[in-house]
Amino acid sequence: MSIKINNLTHIYNEGTAMAKTAIDDINLEISDGEFIGLIGHTGSGKSTLIQHLNALIKPSRGEILLNGVDINAEKSKLKSIRQRVGLVFQYPEHQLFEMTVYKDVCYGPTNLGLSEVEIDQRAKKALETVGIGEEIYEKSPFELSGGQKRRVAIAGILAMQPDVLILDEPTAGLDPKGRDEILNAIDEMHKRLGIIVILVSHSMEDVARLVDRIIVMHHGKIVVTGTSKEVFGQAKMLESIGLAAPQVSYVMMGLKEKGFNVPQDVYTIDEATEVLYSMLKQVK
Amino acid sequence: MIRDITIGQYYMVDSPIHSLDPRLKLIATFVYVICLFIINDVYTYAFSMLALAGIIAVSKVPLKFIMRGIKSIIVIIIFTAIINVLTTKGTHVLYELGWFTVTLEGVYMATKMVVRLIMLIVSSSLLTLTTTPIQLTDGIEYLLKPFQKIGVPSHEIAMMMTIALRFIPTLLDETDKIMKAQQARGADFETGGLMEKAKSLVPILVPLFISAFRRADELAMAMEARCYHGGDNRTRMNVMALQKNDYYAMAVICGFVVCLIIIMLVM
């Protein structure tokens, strides 16, 4: 599965006085199995962009190719596109509605018109992937904890077995434990299933730790794209568009200013721990 | 998109009608509507129409916006016309159609009802077009105050209306989001029979209700945290006071009613 975006532009309320360009002539290519981090401050067009990828929003101009096929070409294939590109919205637990956890996860596969056996298999597999045990299957989704609810909601998308999984700030509003659980589940999924994962996040730490490639958006345009070292190396530029490098890189910068010879391309806490620990050892 | 729906059709422009006291506008509309139900002949109709046209001209609201209100009730208008034409008994038979007879009286009656309906809609939509929802609820609150003695909670009614209006766009936004989220799970709201369509609404309505209740809870908490406890001893930021223009408007309304009575007596 590969995604190619050509000259994508989206204008809300086009032709009226309230017209607003949310996406401005974007070109992008995502190849199979990539783990992408999409960052940008509020209103930069991230959400609009990801909703284009499963045809929830139609482009004003330009095209989106999924394996070389324009997804907006034929209306009849909408369901198949939404099956292949799974989109987990912000606060996905707000979309839960069924009486039991199990039934809610079955909603997606049922809409795809699969056989009952297949639906059952997919639902159970999806719930297992996000770490929801069988003892919770028959509970009402509304009596679960915040983190559990969110995992059930993500399972609802996973049960459709998409080739591309897009998550819009999946950790917003969760406590640190819930956040780690979700992120670890996503990371594991990416490794095990080999699907494309696009993670929209405001946490530079999470992005630096998890993704292969970062895409930075600002005012509807892609400002820069590259590995975390390439992107976070430009801390000044990121700050100028309302973002920042991961906090640990500022620690490293501070240390360098104080005269310690520490590497500057350290963006995760694990890396930093390692570097500083080995330096301390040498000092001794 | 669902977000494009606008509720509360306030048309923002600076006109003498817009700046009138909302209480006065409410009363004026009320008086005018009552007049519409009293008038009965061509002369009074013509006079009322003329008065309405004059107010529309002063209000600077484009006719296009006013006509929009009529468009939404066109079915009711047509239905009224047909019922009136077919059921009014009369002596001047124009046409016979099985059990129904179309009479001159019927046509006359239907025309009258349709014109009355249109004027009713135009006059009341003129009120909402020239008054912001907040002003309107403030006005209603004030006018309901005398009824507090017989147990009408005027402040609470106005507060409820204000909150409801405030949350319409929020809930529309929420609906849009939930619809998209379910569509991403393969939901299909367009095809299928009536039963299937109704069934497909469940995944939207359940989350929508839950979120509405949650919001209501949070809002109540936030209001209580700021010591809200109903309307007793509450002062307002904008105290409504009658201006010079309001007195002129009052004179115009009285003049209109007096003229109407004179026309009715003379003709």
Coordinates of C-alpha atoms in Angstrom, one line a residue:
Chain A
M1 CA 0.0 0.0 0.0
S2 CA 1.3 3.4 -0.9
I3 CA -0.2 6.9 -0.7
K4 CA 0.5 9.7 -3.1
I5 CA -0.9 13.1 -2.8
N6 CA -0.7 15.4 -5.8
N7 CA -1.3 19.2 -5.6
L8 CA -4.0 18.8 -2.9
T9 CA -5.8 22.0 -2.1
H10 CA -8.9 22.3 0.2
I11 CA -10.8 25.5 0.6
Y12 CA -13.7 25.5 3.2
N13 CA -16.8 27.5 2.1
E14 CA -15.3 28.1 -1.3
G15 CA -16.8 30.9 -3.3
T16 CA -18.3 32.7 -0.2
A17 CA -17.0 35.5 1.9
M18 CA -16.0 33.0 4.6
A19 CA -13.7 31.0 2.3
K20 CA -10.7 29.6 4.1
T21 CA -7.8 27.7 2.6
A22 CA -7.1 24.8 5.0
I23 CA -4.7 22.9 2.7
D24 CA -2.6 24.7 0.2
D25 CA -1.1 22.7 -2.7
I26 CA 0.3 19.7 -0.9
N27 CA 2.5 17.1 -2.5
L28 CA 3.4 14.0 -0.5
E29 CA 4.3 10.4 -0.9
I30 CA 4.1 7.8 1.8
S31 CA 5.5 4.3 1.1
D32 CA 4.5 0.9 2.4
G33 CA 5.1 0.3 6.1
E34 CA 6.2 3.8 7.0
F35 CA 5.5 5.2 10.5
I36 CA 4.7 8.9 9.9
G37 CA 4.4 11.6 12.5
L38 CA 2.3 14.6 11.5
I39 CA 2.9 17.7 13.6
G40 CA 1.7 21.3 13.4
H41 CA 0.0 23.7 15.7
T42 CA -3.8 23.9 15.9
G43 CA -5.4 25.0 12.7
S44 CA -2.4 24.1 10.5
G45 CA -4.5 21.8 8.4
K46 CA -3.5 18.4 9.9
S47 CA -7.1 17.2 10.6
T48 CA -8.3 18.4 7.2
L49 CA -5.4 16.5 5.5
I50 CA -6.1 13.2 7.2
Q51 CA -9.8 13.3 6.5
H52 CA -8.9 13.6 2.8
L53 CA -7.1 10.3 3.0
N54 CA -10.2 8.2 3.5
A55 CA -12.5 10.4 1.4
L56 CA -14.4 11.9 4.2
I57 CA -13.6 15.3 2.7
K58 CA -13.4 15.8 -1.0
P59 CA -10.5 17.9 -2.3
S60 CA -11.1 21.3 -3.9
R61 CA -8.3 20.6 -6.2
G62 CA -5.7 17.8 -6.6
E63 CA -5.9 14.1 -6.1
I64 CA -5.1 11.4 -3.6
L65 CA -3.8 8.1 -5.1
L66 CA -4.0 4.9 -3.1
N67 CA -1.8 2.3 -4.8
G68 CA -2.0 4.5 -7.9
V69 CA -5.8 4.7 -7.9
D70 CA -7.6 8.1 -7.4
I71 CA -9.9 7.6 -4.3
N72 CA -12.4 10.2 -5.4
A73 CA -12.8 8.8 -8.9
E74 CA -15.7 6.5 -8.3
K75 CA -18.3 6.9 -5.6
S76 CA -19.2 3.2 -5.3
K77 CA -15.9 2.3 -3.7
L78 CA -16.1 4.6 -0.7
K79 CA -16.6 1.7 1.7
S80 CA -13.6 -0.1 0.4
I81 CA -11.5 3.0 0.8
R82 CA -12.6 3.5 4.4
Q83 CA -11.9 -0.1 5.1
R84 CA -8.3 0.2 3.7
V85 CA -7.7 3.6 5.4
G86 CA -8.7 3.4 9.0
L87 CA -9.1 6.8 10.6
V88 CA -9.2 7.2 14.4
F89 CA -10.6 10.6 15.3
Q90 CA -9.6 12.7 18.3
Y91 CA -11.4 11.5 21.4
P92 CA -12.6 8.4 19.5
E93 CA -14.4 7.1 22.7
H94 CA -17.1 9.7 21.9
Q95 CA -18.2 7.5 19.0
L96 CA -19.0 4.5 21.1
F97 CA -22.7 3.6 21.1
E98 CA -23.4 -0.1 21.5
M99 CA -24.6 -2.0 24.6
T100 CA -21.4 -4.0 24.9
V101 CA -17.7 -3.5 24.0
Y102 CA -17.7 -6.5 21.8
K103 CA -20.8 -5.4 19.8
D104 CA -19.3 -1.9 19.3
V105 CA -16.1 -3.3 17.8
C106 CA -18.2 -5.4 15.5
Y107 CA -19.9 -2.3 14.1
G108 CA -17.2 -1.6 11.5
P109 CA -16.8 -5.2 10.1
T110 CA -20.6 -5.6 10.0
N111 CA -20.9 -2.5 7.9
L112 CA -18.4 -4.1 5.5
G113 CA -20.8 -7.0 5.0
L114 CA -18.6 -9.7 6.2
S115 CA -19.7 -13.2 7.4
E116 CA -20.4 -13.6 11.1
V117 CA -17.4 -15.9 11.7
E118 CA -15.1 -13.3 10.0
I119 CA -16.6 -10.5 12.1
D120 CA -16.1 -12.4 15.3
Q121 CA -12.5 -13.3 14.4
R122 CA -11.7 -9.7 13.5
A123 CA -13.3 -8.2 16.5
K124 CA -11.5 -10.5 18.9
K125 CA -8.2 -10.0 17.2
A126 CA -8.6 -6.2 17.3
L127 CA -9.5 -6.3 21.0
E128 CA -6.5 -8.5 21.7
T129 CA -4.2 -6.2 19.8
V130 CA -5.2 -3.2 22.0
G131 CA -4.9 -5.3 25.1
I132 CA -8.6 -5.6 26.0
G133 CA -9.2 -8.9 27.8
E134 CA -12.2 -11.2 27.3
E135 CA -13.6 -10.4 30.7
I136 CA -14.5 -6.9 29.4
Y137 CA -16.2 -8.0 26.2
E138 CA -19.7 -8.0 27.6
K139 CA -19.3 -4.8 29.7
S140 CA -21.0 -1.6 28.6
P141 CA -18.3 0.6 27.0
F142 CA -19.6 3.5 29.1
E143 CA -18.5 1.9 32.4
L144 CA -14.8 1.6 31.3
S145 CA -12.0 3.9 32.3
G146 CA -10.9 6.6 29.9
G147 CA -7.9 4.7 28.6
Q148 CA -9.9 1.5 28.1
K149 CA -12.6 3.3 26.3
R150 CA -10.1 4.8 23.9
R151 CA -8.5 1.4 23.3
V152 CA -11.9 -0.1 22.5
A153 CA -12.6 2.7 20.1
I154 CA -9.3 2.1 18.3
A155 CA -10.1 -1.6 18.2
G156 CA -13.3 -0.6 16.4
I157 CA -11.2 0.8 13.6
L158 CA -8.6 -2.0 13.7
A159 CA -11.3 -4.6 13.3
M160 CA -11.8 -3.3 9.8
Q161 CA -8.2 -4.5 9.2
P162 CA -7.0 -1.3 7.4
D163 CA -3.7 -1.1 5.4
V164 CA -3.3 2.5 6.6
L165 CA -4.0 3.5 10.2
I166 CA -4.3 7.2 10.9
L167 CA -4.6 8.4 14.5
D168 CA -5.5 12.0 15.4
E169 CA -4.0 12.8 18.7
P170 CA -4.7 9.4 20.2
T171 CA -3.3 10.3 23.6
A172 CA -5.1 13.6 24.2
G173 CA -6.6 13.8 27.7
L174 CA -5.1 10.6 29.0
D175 CA -3.0 10.1 32.1
P176 CA 0.6 9.0 31.6
K177 CA -0.2 5.4 32.1
G178 CA -3.0 5.4 29.6
R179 CA -0.8 7.3 27.2
D180 CA 2.0 4.8 27.3
E181 CA -0.4 1.9 26.9
I182 CA -1.9 3.4 23.8
L183 CA 1.4 4.4 22.2
N184 CA 3.0 1.0 23.0
A185 CA 0.0 -0.7 21.4
I186 CA 0.3 1.5 18.3
D187 CA 4.1 0.9 18.0
E188 CA 3.6 -2.9 18.4
M189 CA 0.9 -2.9 15.8
H190 CA 3.0 -1.1 13.3
K191 CA 5.9 -3.5 13.9
R192 CA 3.7 -6.6 13.8
L193 CA 1.2 -5.8 11.0
G194 CA 3.6 -3.8 8.9
I195 CA 0.9 -1.2 8.0
I196 CA 1.4 2.5 7.3
V197 CA 0.7 4.4 10.5
I198 CA 0.2 8.1 10.5
L199 CA 0.3 9.6 14.0
V200 CA -1.0 13.2 14.5
S201 CA 0.5 14.5 17.7
H202 CA 1.3 17.5 19.7
S203 CA 3.9 15.7 21.8
M204 CA 7.3 16.0 20.2
E205 CA 8.6 13.4 22.7
D206 CA 6.2 10.8 21.4
V207 CA 6.9 11.6 17.8
A208 CA 10.7 11.6 18.3
R209 CA 10.5 8.2 20.0
L210 CA 8.2 6.4 17.6
V211 CA 8.1 7.5 14.0
D212 CA 10.3 7.0 11.0
R213 CA 9.5 10.2 9.3
I214 CA 8.1 13.6 10.5
I215 CA 5.9 15.9 8.4
V216 CA 5.6 19.4 9.7
M217 CA 2.6 21.5 8.6
H218 CA 2.0 25.2 8.9
H219 CA -0.8 27.3 7.4
G220 CA -1.9 24.4 5.2
K221 CA 1.5 23.7 3.7
I222 CA 4.1 21.1 4.4
V223 CA 7.1 23.1 5.8
V224 CA 9.6 20.3 6.2
T225 CA 9.6 16.5 6.2
G226 CA 12.4 14.2 7.3
T227 CA 13.7 12.0 10.0
S228 CA 13.5 13.2 13.6
K229 CA 17.1 14.2 13.5
E230 CA 16.6 16.2 10.3
V231 CA 13.4 18.0 11.6
F232 CA 14.3 18.6 15.2
G233 CA 17.7 19.9 14.2
Q234 CA 15.9 23.0 13.1
A235 CA 14.6 24.0 16.6
K236 CA 14.6 27.7 15.8
M237 CA 12.4 27.2 12.7
L238 CA 10.0 25.0 14.6
E239 CA 9.7 27.6 17.4
S240 CA 8.9 30.2 14.8
I241 CA 5.8 28.3 13.7
G242 CA 4.6 27.6 17.2
L243 CA 6.2 24.2 17.7
A244 CA 9.3 23.1 19.5
A245 CA 11.9 20.4 19.6
P246 CA 11.6 17.7 22.3
Q247 CA 12.3 19.0 25.7
V248 CA 15.4 16.8 26.2
S249 CA 17.1 18.5 23.3
Y250 CA 16.9 21.8 25.2
V251 CA 18.6 20.1 28.1
M252 CA 21.4 19.1 25.7
M253 CA 21.6 22.6 24.3
G254 CA 21.8 24.0 27.9
L255 CA 24.6 21.6 28.8
K256 CA 26.6 22.6 25.7
E257 CA 26.2 26.2 26.6
K258 CA 27.6 25.4 30.1
G259 CA 30.7 24.0 28.4
F260 CA 29.9 20.3 28.4
N261 CA 30.7 18.6 25.1
V262 CA 27.5 16.7 24.6
P263 CA 26.0 15.7 21.2
Q264 CA 23.2 17.9 20.0
D265 CA 21.2 15.4 17.9
V266 CA 19.6 13.6 20.9
Y267 CA 15.8 13.7 20.9
T268 CA 14.6 10.9 23.1
I269 CA 15.0 10.5 26.8
D270 CA 16.4 7.0 26.4
E271 CA 19.1 8.3 24.1
A272 CA 19.9 11.1 26.4
T273 CA 20.1 8.8 29.4
E274 CA 22.6 6.6 27.6
V275 CA 24.8 9.5 26.4
L276 CA 24.9 11.3 29.7
Y277 CA 25.5 8.0 31.6
S278 CA 28.4 7.1 29.5
M279 CA 29.9 10.6 29.9
L280 CA 29.5 10.4 33.6
K281 CA 31.3 7.1 33.6
Q282 CA 34.2 8.6 31.7
V283 CA 34.5 11.4 34.2
K284 CA 34.8 9.0 37.0
Chain B
M1 CA -21.6 20.3 5.1
I2 CA -23.8 20.2 8.2
R3 CA -21.9 23.1 9.6
D4 CA -23.2 25.4 6.9
I5 CA -26.7 25.3 8.4
T6 CA -27.4 28.6 10.1
I7 CA -29.9 28.8 12.9
G8 CA -31.0 32.1 14.2
Q9 CA -31.2 34.1 11.1
Y10 CA -30.0 37.5 12.3
Y11 CA -29.0 39.8 9.5
M12 CA -26.3 42.1 10.6
V13 CA -26.8 45.6 9.3
D14 CA -27.2 49.0 11.0
S15 CA -30.7 50.2 10.7
P16 CA -33.2 52.1 12.9
I17 CA -35.2 48.9 13.3
H18 CA -32.1 46.9 14.4
S19 CA -31.4 49.4 17.1
L20 CA -34.9 49.5 18.6
D21 CA -35.5 48.1 22.0
P22 CA -36.1 44.3 21.7
R23 CA -39.1 44.5 24.1
L24 CA -40.7 47.1 21.8
K25 CA -40.1 44.9 18.8
L26 CA -41.6 41.9 20.5
I27 CA -44.7 43.9 21.5
A28 CA -45.0 45.4 18.0
T29 CA -44.8 42.0 16.4
F30 CA -47.4 40.7 18.8
V31 CA -49.7 43.6 18.1
Y32 CA -49.2 43.3 14.3
V33 CA -50.0 39.5 14.4
I34 CA -53.2 40.1 16.4
C35 CA -54.2 42.8 13.8
L36 CA -53.6 40.3 11.0
F37 CA -56.2 38.0 12.5
I38 CA -58.7 40.8 13.0
I39 CA -58.5 42.5 9.5
N40 CA -61.0 41.1 7.1
D41 CA -61.4 43.2 3.9
V42 CA -59.3 44.3 1.0
Y43 CA -58.6 47.8 2.4
T44 CA -57.2 46.7 5.7
Y45 CA -55.2 44.0 4.1
A46 CA -53.7 46.5 1.7
F47 CA -52.9 48.9 4.5
S48 CA -51.2 46.2 6.6
M49 CA -49.2 45.1 3.7
L50 CA -48.1 48.7 3.0
A51 CA -47.1 49.1 6.6
L52 CA -45.0 45.9 6.5
A53 CA -43.4 47.0 3.3
G54 CA -42.4 50.3 4.9
I55 CA -40.8 48.6 7.9
I56 CA -38.9 46.2 5.6
A57 CA -37.6 49.2 3.6
V58 CA -36.4 50.9 6.9
S59 CA -34.9 47.7 8.2
K60 CA -32.5 47.4 5.2
V61 CA -32.9 43.6 5.2
P62 CA -32.7 42.4 1.6
L63 CA -36.0 40.9 0.4
K64 CA -34.1 37.7 -0.6
F65 CA -33.5 37.0 3.1
I66 CA -37.1 37.6 4.0
M67 CA -38.3 35.3 1.2
R68 CA -36.2 32.5 2.6
G69 CA -38.5 32.2 5.6
I70 CA -41.4 31.7 3.2
K71 CA -39.6 29.1 1.2
S72 CA -39.4 26.9 4.3
I73 CA -43.2 26.8 4.8
I74 CA -44.2 26.7 1.1
V75 CA -45.8 23.3 1.7
I76 CA -48.0 24.6 4.5
I77 CA -49.0 27.5 2.3
I78 CA -50.0 25.4 -0.6
F79 CA -51.8 22.9 1.6
T80 CA -53.8 25.7 3.2
A81 CA -54.7 27.1 -0.2
I82 CA -55.9 23.7 -1.4
I83 CA -58.0 22.9 1.7
N84 CA -59.6 26.4 1.6
V85 CA -60.4 26.2 -2.1
L86 CA -61.9 22.8 -1.8
T87 CA -63.9 23.0 1.5
T88 CA -65.4 26.5 1.5
K89 CA -69.1 26.3 0.7
G90 CA -70.5 29.0 -1.6
T91 CA -73.0 29.9 -4.2
H92 CA -70.9 30.9 -7.1
V93 CA -69.7 27.5 -8.4
L94 CA -66.7 27.8 -10.7
Y95 CA -65.9 24.2 -11.2
E96 CA -67.1 20.8 -10.0
L97 CA -64.8 17.9 -9.3
G98 CA -66.4 14.8 -7.9
W99 CA -67.3 15.5 -4.3
F100 CA -65.5 18.8 -4.3
T101 CA -66.8 22.0 -5.7
V102 CA -64.6 25.0 -6.3
T103 CA -66.5 28.2 -5.5
L104 CA -65.6 31.9 -5.9
E105 CA -65.9 32.2 -2.1
G106 CA -63.4 29.4 -1.8
V107 CA -60.9 31.1 -4.0
Y108 CA -61.4 34.4 -2.2
M109 CA -61.0 32.7 1.2
A110 CA -57.9 30.8 0.1
T111 CA -56.2 34.0 -1.2
K112 CA -57.0 35.7 2.1
M113 CA -55.5 32.9 4.1
V114 CA -52.4 32.6 2.0
V115 CA -51.8 36.4 2.2
R116 CA -52.4 36.3 5.9
L117 CA -49.9 33.4 6.4
I118 CA -47.2 35.1 4.3
M119 CA -47.6 38.3 6.2
L120 CA -47.5 36.4 9.5
I121 CA -44.2 34.7 8.5
V122 CA -42.7 37.8 7.1
S123 CA -43.5 40.0 10.1
S124 CA -42.2 37.4 12.6
S125 CA -39.1 36.6 10.7
L126 CA -38.4 40.3 10.4
L127 CA -38.2 40.3 14.2
T128 CA -35.6 37.5 14.3
L129 CA -33.8 39.1 11.3
T130 CA -33.3 42.4 13.1
T131 CA -32.8 41.2 16.7
T132 CA -30.0 39.1 18.0
P133 CA -31.0 35.9 19.8
I134 CA -29.5 37.3 23.0
Q135 CA -31.5 40.6 22.8
L136 CA -34.6 38.5 22.0
T137 CA -34.3 36.4 25.1
D138 CA -33.5 39.4 27.2
G139 CA -36.7 41.0 25.9
I140 CA -38.7 37.9 26.6
E141 CA -37.4 37.7 30.1
Y142 CA -38.4 41.3 30.8
L143 CA -41.8 40.9 29.3
L144 CA -42.5 37.7 31.2
K145 CA -41.5 39.3 34.5
P146 CA -45.1 40.3 35.5
F147 CA -46.1 36.6 35.2
Q148 CA -43.6 35.7 37.9
K149 CA -46.3 36.3 40.5
I150 CA -48.3 33.4 39.1
G151 CA -45.3 31.2 39.1
V152 CA -43.8 31.7 35.6
P153 CA -40.0 31.4 36.0
S154 CA -39.2 34.2 33.5
H155 CA -35.5 34.3 34.2
E156 CA -35.1 30.6 34.0
I157 CA -37.0 30.4 30.7
A158 CA -34.8 33.1 29.2
M159 CA -31.7 31.4 30.4
M160 CA -32.8 28.1 29.0
M161 CA -33.4 29.7 25.6
T162 CA -30.1 31.5 25.7
I163 CA -28.2 28.3 26.5
A164 CA -30.2 26.3 23.9
L165 CA -29.3 28.9 21.2
R166 CA -25.7 28.9 22.3
F167 CA -25.3 25.2 22.0
I168 CA -27.0 24.7 18.6
P169 CA -23.8 25.3 16.6
T170 CA -21.8 23.3 19.1
L171 CA -24.1 20.3 18.7
L172 CA -24.1 20.6 15.0
D173 CA -20.4 20.5 15.1
E174 CA -20.5 17.5 17.3
T175 CA -23.0 15.7 15.0
D176 CA -20.7 16.4 12.0
K177 CA -17.8 14.8 13.9
I178 CA -19.7 11.8 15.0
M179 CA -21.1 11.2 11.5
K180 CA -17.6 11.3 10.1
A181 CA -16.3 9.0 12.8
Q182 CA -19.0 6.4 12.0
Q183 CA -18.5 6.9 8.3
A184 CA -14.9 6.0 8.9
R185 CA -16.2 2.8 10.3
G186 CA -18.1 2.1 7.1
A187 CA -21.5 3.6 8.1
D188 CA -23.7 4.5 5.3
F189 CA -26.4 7.1 5.9
E190 CA -27.6 7.6 2.3
T191 CA -28.7 4.3 0.8
G192 CA -31.2 1.8 2.1
G193 CA -34.9 1.8 2.9
L194 CA -36.7 3.9 5.5
M195 CA -36.1 1.3 8.3
E196 CA -32.4 0.9 7.4
K197 CA -32.0 4.7 7.4
A198 CA -33.7 5.0 10.8
K199 CA -31.5 2.2 12.1
S200 CA -28.4 3.9 10.8
L201 CA -29.2 6.9 13.0
V202 CA -28.6 5.0 16.2
P203 CA -24.8 5.2 16.0
I204 CA -25.2 9.0 15.7
L205 CA -27.9 9.7 18.2
V206 CA -26.5 7.7 21.1
P207 CA -23.1 9.4 21.2
L208 CA -24.8 12.7 20.5
F209 CA -27.1 12.4 23.5
I210 CA -24.3 11.2 25.7
S211 CA -22.2 14.2 24.8
A212 CA -25.1 16.6 25.2
F213 CA -25.8 15.3 28.7
R214 CA -22.1 15.5 29.5
R215 CA -22.0 19.1 28.3
A216 CA -25.1 20.0 30.2
D217 CA -23.5 18.5 33.4
E218 CA -20.3 20.4 32.9
L219 CA -22.1 23.7 32.1
A220 CA -24.2 23.4 35.2
M221 CA -21.1 22.7 37.3
A222 CA -19.3 25.7 35.7
M223 CA -22.2 28.0 36.3
E224 CA -22.5 26.9 40.0
A225 CA -18.8 27.3 40.4
R226 CA -19.4 31.0 39.5
C227 CA -22.2 31.2 42.1
Y228 CA -25.1 31.1 39.7
H229 CA -28.3 30.5 41.6
G230 CA -31.1 31.6 39.4
G231 CA -32.4 35.1 38.7
D232 CA -32.9 36.5 42.1
N233 CA -31.1 39.8 42.7
R234 CA -29.2 39.4 39.4
T235 CA -28.2 42.7 37.7
R236 CA -27.5 42.9 34.0
M237 CA -24.6 44.2 32.1
N238 CA -26.7 46.0 29.5
V239 CA -29.8 47.5 31.1
M240 CA -32.5 48.0 28.5
A241 CA -33.7 51.6 28.4
L242 CA -36.0 53.2 25.9
Q243 CA -34.4 55.7 23.5
K244 CA -35.8 58.5 21.5
N245 CA -36.3 56.2 18.5
D246 CA -38.3 53.8 20.6
Y247 CA -40.8 56.5 21.5
Y248 CA -41.1 57.3 17.8
A249 CA -41.7 53.6 17.0
M250 CA -44.3 53.4 19.7
A251 CA -46.1 56.4 18.1
V252 CA -45.9 54.6 14.7
I253 CA -47.4 51.4 16.2
C254 CA -50.3 53.3 17.8
G255 CA -50.8 55.2 14.6
F256 CA -51.0 52.0 12.7
V257 CA -53.6 50.5 15.0
V258 CA -55.7 53.7 15.0
C259 CA -55.6 54.0 11.2
L260 CA -56.6 50.3 10.9
I261 CA -59.6 50.9 13.2
I262 CA -60.6 54.0 11.3
I263 CA -60.4 52.1 7.9
M264 CA -62.5 49.3 9.4
L265 CA -65.1 51.7 10.7
V266 CA -65.3 53.8 7.5
M267 CA -65.3 51.0 4.9

